[in-house]
PDB file of C-alpha atoms in Angstrom:
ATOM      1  CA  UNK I  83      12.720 -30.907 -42.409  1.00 57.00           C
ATOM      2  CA  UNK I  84      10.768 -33.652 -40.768  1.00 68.00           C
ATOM      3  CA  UNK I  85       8.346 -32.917 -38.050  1.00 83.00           C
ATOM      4  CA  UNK I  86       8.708 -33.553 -34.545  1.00 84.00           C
ATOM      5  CA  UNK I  87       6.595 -35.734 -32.824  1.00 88.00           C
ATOM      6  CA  UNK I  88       4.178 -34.039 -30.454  1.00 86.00           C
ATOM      7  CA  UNK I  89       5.362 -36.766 -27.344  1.00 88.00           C
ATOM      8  CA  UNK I  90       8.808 -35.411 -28.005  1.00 90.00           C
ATOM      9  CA  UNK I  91       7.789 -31.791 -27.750  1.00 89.00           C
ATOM     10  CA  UNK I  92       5.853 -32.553 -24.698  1.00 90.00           C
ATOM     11  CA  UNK I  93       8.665 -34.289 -23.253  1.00 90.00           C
ATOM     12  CA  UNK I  94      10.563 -31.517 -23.936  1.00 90.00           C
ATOM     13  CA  UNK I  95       8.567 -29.506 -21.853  1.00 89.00           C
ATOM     14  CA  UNK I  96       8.478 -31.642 -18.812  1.00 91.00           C
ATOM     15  CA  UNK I  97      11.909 -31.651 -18.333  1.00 92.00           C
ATOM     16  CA  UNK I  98      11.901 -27.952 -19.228  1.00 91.00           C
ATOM     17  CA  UNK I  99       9.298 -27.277 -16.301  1.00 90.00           C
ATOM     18  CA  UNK I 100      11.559 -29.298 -13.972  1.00 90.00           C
ATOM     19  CA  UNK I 101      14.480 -27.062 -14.423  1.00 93.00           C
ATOM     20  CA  UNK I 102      13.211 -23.862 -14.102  1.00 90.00           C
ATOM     21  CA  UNK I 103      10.288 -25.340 -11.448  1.00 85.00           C
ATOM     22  CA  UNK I 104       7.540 -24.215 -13.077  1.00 84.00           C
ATOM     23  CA  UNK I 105       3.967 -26.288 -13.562  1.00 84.00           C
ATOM     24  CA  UNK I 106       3.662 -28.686 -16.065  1.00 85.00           C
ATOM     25  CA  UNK I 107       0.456 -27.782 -17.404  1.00 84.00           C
ATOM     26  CA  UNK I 108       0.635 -28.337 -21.332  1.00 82.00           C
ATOM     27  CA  UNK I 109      -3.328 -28.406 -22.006  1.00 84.00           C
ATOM     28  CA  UNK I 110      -3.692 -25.050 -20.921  1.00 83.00           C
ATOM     29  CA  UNK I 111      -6.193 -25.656 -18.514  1.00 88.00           C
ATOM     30  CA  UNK I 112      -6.445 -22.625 -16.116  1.00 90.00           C
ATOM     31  CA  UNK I 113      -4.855 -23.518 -12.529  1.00 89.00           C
ATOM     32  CA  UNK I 114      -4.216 -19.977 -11.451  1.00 88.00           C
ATOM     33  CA  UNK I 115      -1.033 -19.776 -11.230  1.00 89.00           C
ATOM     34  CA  UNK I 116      -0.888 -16.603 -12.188  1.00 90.00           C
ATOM     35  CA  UNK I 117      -2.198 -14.824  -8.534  1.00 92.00           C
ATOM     36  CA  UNK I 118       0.370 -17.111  -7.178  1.00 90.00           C
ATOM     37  CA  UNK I 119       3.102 -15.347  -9.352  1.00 90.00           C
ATOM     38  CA  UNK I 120       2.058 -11.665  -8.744  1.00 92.00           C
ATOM     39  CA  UNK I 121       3.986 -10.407  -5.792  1.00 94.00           C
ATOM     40  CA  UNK I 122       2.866  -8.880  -2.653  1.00 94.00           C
ATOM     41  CA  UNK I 123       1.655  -5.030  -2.993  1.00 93.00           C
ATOM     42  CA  UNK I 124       0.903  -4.178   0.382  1.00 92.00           C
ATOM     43  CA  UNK I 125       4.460  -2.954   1.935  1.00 93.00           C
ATOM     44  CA  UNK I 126       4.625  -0.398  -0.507  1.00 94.00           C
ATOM     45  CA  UNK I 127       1.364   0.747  -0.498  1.00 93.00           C
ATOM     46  CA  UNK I 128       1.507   1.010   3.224  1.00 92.00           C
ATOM     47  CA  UNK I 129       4.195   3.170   3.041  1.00 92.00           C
ATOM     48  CA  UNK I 130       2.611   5.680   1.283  1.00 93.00           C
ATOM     49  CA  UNK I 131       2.500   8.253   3.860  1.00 93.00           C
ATOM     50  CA  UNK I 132       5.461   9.050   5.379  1.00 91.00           C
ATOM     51  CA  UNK I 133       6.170   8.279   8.921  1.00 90.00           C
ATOM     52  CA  UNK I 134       5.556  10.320  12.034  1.00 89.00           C
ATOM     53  CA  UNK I 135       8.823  11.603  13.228  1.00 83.00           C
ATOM     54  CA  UNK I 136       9.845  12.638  16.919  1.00 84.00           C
ATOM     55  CA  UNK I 137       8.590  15.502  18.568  1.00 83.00           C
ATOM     56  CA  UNK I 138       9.728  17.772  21.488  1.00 83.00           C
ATOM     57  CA  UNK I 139       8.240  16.430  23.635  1.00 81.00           C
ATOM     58  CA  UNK I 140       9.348  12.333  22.762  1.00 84.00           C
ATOM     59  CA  UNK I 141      12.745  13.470  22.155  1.00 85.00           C
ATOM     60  CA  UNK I 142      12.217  15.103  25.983  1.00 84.00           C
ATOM     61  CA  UNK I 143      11.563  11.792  27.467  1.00 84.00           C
ATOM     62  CA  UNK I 144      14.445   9.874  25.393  1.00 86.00           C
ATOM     63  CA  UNK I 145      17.122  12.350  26.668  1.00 85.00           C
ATOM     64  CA  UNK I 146      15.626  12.693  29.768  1.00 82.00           C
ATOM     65  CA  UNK I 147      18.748  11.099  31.855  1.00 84.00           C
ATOM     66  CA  UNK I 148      21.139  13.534  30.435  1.00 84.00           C
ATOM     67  CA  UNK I 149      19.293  16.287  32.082  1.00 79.00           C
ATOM     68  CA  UNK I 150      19.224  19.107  29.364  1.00 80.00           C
ATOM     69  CA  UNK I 151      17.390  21.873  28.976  1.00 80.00           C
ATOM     70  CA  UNK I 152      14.352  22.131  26.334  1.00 81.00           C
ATOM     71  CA  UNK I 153      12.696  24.686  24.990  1.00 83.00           C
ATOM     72  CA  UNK I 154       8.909  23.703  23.980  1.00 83.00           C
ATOM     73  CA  UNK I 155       7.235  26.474  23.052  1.00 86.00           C
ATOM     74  CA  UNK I 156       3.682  25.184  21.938  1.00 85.00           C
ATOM     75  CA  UNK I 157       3.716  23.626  25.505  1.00 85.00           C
ATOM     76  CA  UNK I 158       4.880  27.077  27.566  1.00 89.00           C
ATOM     77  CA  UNK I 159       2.350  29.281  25.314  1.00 91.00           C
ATOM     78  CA  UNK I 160      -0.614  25.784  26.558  1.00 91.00           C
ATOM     79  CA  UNK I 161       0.171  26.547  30.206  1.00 91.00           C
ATOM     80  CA  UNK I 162       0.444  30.106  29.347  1.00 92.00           C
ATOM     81  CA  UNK I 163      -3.260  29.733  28.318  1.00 93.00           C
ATOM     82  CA  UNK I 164      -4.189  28.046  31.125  1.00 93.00           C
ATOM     83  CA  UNK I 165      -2.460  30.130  33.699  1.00 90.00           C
ATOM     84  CA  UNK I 166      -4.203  33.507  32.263  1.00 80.00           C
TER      85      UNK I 166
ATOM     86  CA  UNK X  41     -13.510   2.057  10.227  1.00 75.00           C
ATOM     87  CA  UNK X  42     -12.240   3.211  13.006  1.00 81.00           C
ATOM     88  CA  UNK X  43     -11.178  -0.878  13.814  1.00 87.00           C
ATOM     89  CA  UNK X  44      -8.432  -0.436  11.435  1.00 89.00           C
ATOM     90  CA  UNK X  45      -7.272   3.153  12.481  1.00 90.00           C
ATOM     91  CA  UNK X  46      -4.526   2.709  14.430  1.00 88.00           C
ATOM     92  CA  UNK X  47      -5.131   4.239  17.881  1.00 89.00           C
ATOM     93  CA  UNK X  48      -2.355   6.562  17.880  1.00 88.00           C
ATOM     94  CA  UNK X  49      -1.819   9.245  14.835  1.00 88.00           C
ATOM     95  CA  UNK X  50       1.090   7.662  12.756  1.00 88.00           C
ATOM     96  CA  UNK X  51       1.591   9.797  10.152  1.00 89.00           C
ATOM     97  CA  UNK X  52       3.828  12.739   9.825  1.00 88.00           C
ATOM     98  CA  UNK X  53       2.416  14.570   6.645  1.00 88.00           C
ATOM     99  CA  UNK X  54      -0.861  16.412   5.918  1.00 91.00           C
ATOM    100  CA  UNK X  55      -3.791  15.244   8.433  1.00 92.00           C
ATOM    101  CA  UNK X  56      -7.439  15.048   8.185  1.00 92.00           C
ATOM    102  CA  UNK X  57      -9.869  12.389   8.667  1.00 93.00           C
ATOM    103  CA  UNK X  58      -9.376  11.614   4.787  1.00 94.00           C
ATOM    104  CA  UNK X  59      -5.700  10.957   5.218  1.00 94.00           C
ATOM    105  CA  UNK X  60      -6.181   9.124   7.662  1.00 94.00           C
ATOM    106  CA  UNK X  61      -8.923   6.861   6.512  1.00 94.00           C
ATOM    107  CA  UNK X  62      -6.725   5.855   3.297  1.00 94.00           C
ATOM    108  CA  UNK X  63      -3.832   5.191   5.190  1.00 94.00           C
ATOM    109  CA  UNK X  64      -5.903   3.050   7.618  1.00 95.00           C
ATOM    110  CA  UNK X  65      -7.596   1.077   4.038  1.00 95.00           C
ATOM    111  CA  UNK X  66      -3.530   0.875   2.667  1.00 95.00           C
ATOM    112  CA  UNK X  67      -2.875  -0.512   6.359  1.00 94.00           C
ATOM    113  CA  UNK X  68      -5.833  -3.117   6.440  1.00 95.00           C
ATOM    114  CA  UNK X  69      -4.874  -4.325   2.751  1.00 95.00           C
ATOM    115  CA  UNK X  70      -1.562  -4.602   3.270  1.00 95.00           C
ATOM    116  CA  UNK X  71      -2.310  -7.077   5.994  1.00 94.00           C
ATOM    117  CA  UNK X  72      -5.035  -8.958   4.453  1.00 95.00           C
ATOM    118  CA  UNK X  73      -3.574  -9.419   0.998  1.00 95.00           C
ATOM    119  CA  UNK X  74      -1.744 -13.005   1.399  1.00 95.00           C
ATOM    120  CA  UNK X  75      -5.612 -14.072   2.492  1.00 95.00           C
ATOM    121  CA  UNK X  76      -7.568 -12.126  -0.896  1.00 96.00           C
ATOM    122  CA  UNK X  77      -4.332 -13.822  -2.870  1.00 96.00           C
ATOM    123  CA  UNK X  78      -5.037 -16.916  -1.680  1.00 95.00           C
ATOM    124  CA  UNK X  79      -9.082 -17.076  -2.191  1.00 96.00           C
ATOM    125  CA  UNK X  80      -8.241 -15.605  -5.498  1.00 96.00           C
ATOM    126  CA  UNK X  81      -6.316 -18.267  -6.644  1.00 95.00           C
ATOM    127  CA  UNK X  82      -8.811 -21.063  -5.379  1.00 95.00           C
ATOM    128  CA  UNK X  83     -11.291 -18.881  -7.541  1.00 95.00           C
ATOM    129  CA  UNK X  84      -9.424 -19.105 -10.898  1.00 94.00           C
ATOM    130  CA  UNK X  85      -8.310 -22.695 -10.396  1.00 92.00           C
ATOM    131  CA  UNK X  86     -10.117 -24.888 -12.277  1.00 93.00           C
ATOM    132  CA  UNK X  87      -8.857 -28.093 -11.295  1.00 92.00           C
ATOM    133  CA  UNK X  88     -10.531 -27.654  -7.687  1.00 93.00           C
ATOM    134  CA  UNK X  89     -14.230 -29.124  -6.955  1.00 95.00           C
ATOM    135  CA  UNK X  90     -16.595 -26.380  -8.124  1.00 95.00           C
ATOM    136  CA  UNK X  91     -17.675 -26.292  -4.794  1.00 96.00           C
ATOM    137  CA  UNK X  92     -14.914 -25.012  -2.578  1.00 95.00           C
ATOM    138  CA  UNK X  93     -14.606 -22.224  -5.686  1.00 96.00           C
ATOM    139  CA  UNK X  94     -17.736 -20.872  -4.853  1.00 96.00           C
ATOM    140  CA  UNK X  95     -17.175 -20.835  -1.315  1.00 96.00           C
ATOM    141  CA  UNK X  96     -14.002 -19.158  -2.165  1.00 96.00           C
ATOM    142  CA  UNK X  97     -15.776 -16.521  -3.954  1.00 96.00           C
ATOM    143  CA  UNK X  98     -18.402 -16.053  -1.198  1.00 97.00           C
ATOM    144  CA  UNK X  99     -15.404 -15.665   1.170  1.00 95.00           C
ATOM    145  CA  UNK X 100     -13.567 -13.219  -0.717  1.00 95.00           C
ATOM    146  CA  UNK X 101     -16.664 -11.067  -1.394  1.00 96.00           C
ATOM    147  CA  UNK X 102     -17.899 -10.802   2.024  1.00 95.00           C
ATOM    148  CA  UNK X 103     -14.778  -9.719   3.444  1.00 94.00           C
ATOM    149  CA  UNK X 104     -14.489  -6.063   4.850  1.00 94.00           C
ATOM    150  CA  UNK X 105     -14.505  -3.341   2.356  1.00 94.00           C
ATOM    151  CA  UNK X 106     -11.035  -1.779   3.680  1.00 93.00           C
ATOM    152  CA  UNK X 107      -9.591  -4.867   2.601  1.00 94.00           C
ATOM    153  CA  UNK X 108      -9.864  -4.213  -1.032  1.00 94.00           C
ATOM    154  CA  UNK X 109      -7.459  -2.491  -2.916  1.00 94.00           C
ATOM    155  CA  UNK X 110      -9.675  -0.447  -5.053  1.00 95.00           C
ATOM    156  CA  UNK X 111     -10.315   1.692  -1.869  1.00 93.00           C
ATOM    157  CA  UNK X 112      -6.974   2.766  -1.782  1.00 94.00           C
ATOM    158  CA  UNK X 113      -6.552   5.982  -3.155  1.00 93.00           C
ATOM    159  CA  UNK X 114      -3.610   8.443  -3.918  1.00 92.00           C
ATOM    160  CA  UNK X 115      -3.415  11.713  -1.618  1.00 94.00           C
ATOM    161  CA  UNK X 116      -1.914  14.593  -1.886  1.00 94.00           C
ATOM    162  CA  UNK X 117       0.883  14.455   0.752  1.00 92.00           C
ATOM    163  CA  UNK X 118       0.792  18.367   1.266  1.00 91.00           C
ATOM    164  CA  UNK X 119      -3.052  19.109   1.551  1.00 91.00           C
ATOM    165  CA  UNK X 120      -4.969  15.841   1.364  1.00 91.00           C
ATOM    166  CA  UNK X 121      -6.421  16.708  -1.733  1.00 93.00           C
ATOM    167  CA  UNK X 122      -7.977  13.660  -3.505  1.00 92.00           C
ATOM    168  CA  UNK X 123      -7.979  15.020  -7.280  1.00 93.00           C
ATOM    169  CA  UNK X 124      -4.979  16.042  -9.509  1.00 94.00           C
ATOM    170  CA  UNK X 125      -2.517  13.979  -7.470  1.00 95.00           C
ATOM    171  CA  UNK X 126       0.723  13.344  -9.225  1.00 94.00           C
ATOM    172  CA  UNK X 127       1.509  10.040  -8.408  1.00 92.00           C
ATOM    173  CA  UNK X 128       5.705  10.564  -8.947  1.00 92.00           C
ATOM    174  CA  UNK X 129       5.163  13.299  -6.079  1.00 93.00           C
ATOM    175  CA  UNK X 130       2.327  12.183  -4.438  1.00 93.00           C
ATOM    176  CA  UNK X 131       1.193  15.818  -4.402  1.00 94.00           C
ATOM    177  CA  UNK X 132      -1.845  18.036  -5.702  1.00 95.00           C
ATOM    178  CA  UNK X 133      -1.265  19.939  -8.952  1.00 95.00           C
ATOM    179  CA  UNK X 134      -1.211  23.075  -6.594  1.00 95.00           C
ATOM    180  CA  UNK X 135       0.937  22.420  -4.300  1.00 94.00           C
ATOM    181  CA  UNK X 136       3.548  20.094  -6.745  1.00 95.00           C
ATOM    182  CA  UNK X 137       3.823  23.602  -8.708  1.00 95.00           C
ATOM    183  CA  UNK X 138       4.567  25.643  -5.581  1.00 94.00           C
ATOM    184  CA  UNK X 139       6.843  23.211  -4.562  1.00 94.00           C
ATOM    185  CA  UNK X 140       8.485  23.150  -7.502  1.00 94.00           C
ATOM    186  CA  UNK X 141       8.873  26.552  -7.827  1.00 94.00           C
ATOM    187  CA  UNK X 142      10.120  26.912  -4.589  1.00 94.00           C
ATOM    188  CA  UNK X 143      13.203  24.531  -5.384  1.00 92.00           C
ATOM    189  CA  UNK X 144      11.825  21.713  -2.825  1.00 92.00           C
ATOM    190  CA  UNK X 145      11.786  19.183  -5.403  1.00 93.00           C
ATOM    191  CA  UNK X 146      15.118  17.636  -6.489  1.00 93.00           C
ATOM    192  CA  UNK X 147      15.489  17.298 -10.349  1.00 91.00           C
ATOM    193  CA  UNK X 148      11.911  19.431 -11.240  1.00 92.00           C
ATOM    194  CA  UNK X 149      12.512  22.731 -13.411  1.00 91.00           C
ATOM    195  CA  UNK X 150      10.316  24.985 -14.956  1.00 92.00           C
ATOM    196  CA  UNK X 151      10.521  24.974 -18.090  1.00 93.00           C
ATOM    197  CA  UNK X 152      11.664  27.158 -20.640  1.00 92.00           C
ATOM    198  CA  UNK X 153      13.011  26.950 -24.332  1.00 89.00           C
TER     199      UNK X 153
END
């Protein structure tokens, strides 16, 4: 089998990098692509805790215009406290 | 630092001032990242002047500490323990096996054979 020309490879690869859009880069030489590849890890490391969720008292002050009747305990035995 | 905590308590698990201070670092990484990302990739390109690498390097190291992620550290969800964490459960040793045993853990069974 006769060997291919090292142009011909290299042209090869050109047109390879053009259809799937990568860099042409056939010395090797470090350009640092590869941070730009890497995705972004922040979103789910943020999300590591979980959310606060609603309280008596903010679901209170959503529902407030239907006018119903809540029962907040940790806030009766506060003013409770205070009272006596 | 308290100029990443966010001025109102935001999360709904275990709380102390360790929680808090991770979830403040994942917070301040999180929204720093596309800025380390980029310096780091004008550090470990070579085609660029050797001077704006430097620079790059000077930047990236003299940015705040919270905005690193090697600061960021796994907590137990339950008790804010900093040790034995199981990362699939985020949870202390302790409290993943009282959990467990307690059936609050789809899928986890003791086992026995």
């Amino acid at each position: 089998m006769a060997a291919v020309p090292r142009a011909r490879l290299l042209n090869l690869m050109k047109a390879q990098c053009e259809v799937f859009s990568t860099t042409y880069n056939p010395d090797g030489i470090r350009m640092g692509n590869k941070i730009l590849r890497q995705r972004l890890r922040g979103p789910t490391l943020a999300k590591y805790y979980p959310p606060k969720g609603p309280t008596i008292g903010t679901l209170e002050r959503v529902f407030k215009r239907y006018e119903l009747e809540t029962i907040n305990e940790e806030e009766e035995d506060r003013q409770e406290h205070l009272a006596g | 630092m308290s100029m990443f905590r966010a001025k109102k308590l935001d999360i709904g698990c275990f709380v102390n001032i360790k929680t808090i201070r991770d979830h403040s670092k994942r917070k301040a990484f999180a929204q720093f990242e596309p800025e380390r990302q980029a310096l780091r990739y004008i550090i470990r390109n070579t085609t660029l002047p050797p001077k704006a690498r430097a620079e790059a390097q000077l930047q990236l190291t003299q940015m705040h500490c919270y905005t690193r992620p090697t600061q960021i550290r796994g907590r137990c969800i339950m008790g804010g323990k900093g040790r034995g964490v199981l990362r699939d459960f985020k949870m202390s040793r302790y409290n993943f096996r009282m959990q467990a045993l307690a059936g609050n853990i789809p899928g986890v069974k003791k086992a026995s054979w």
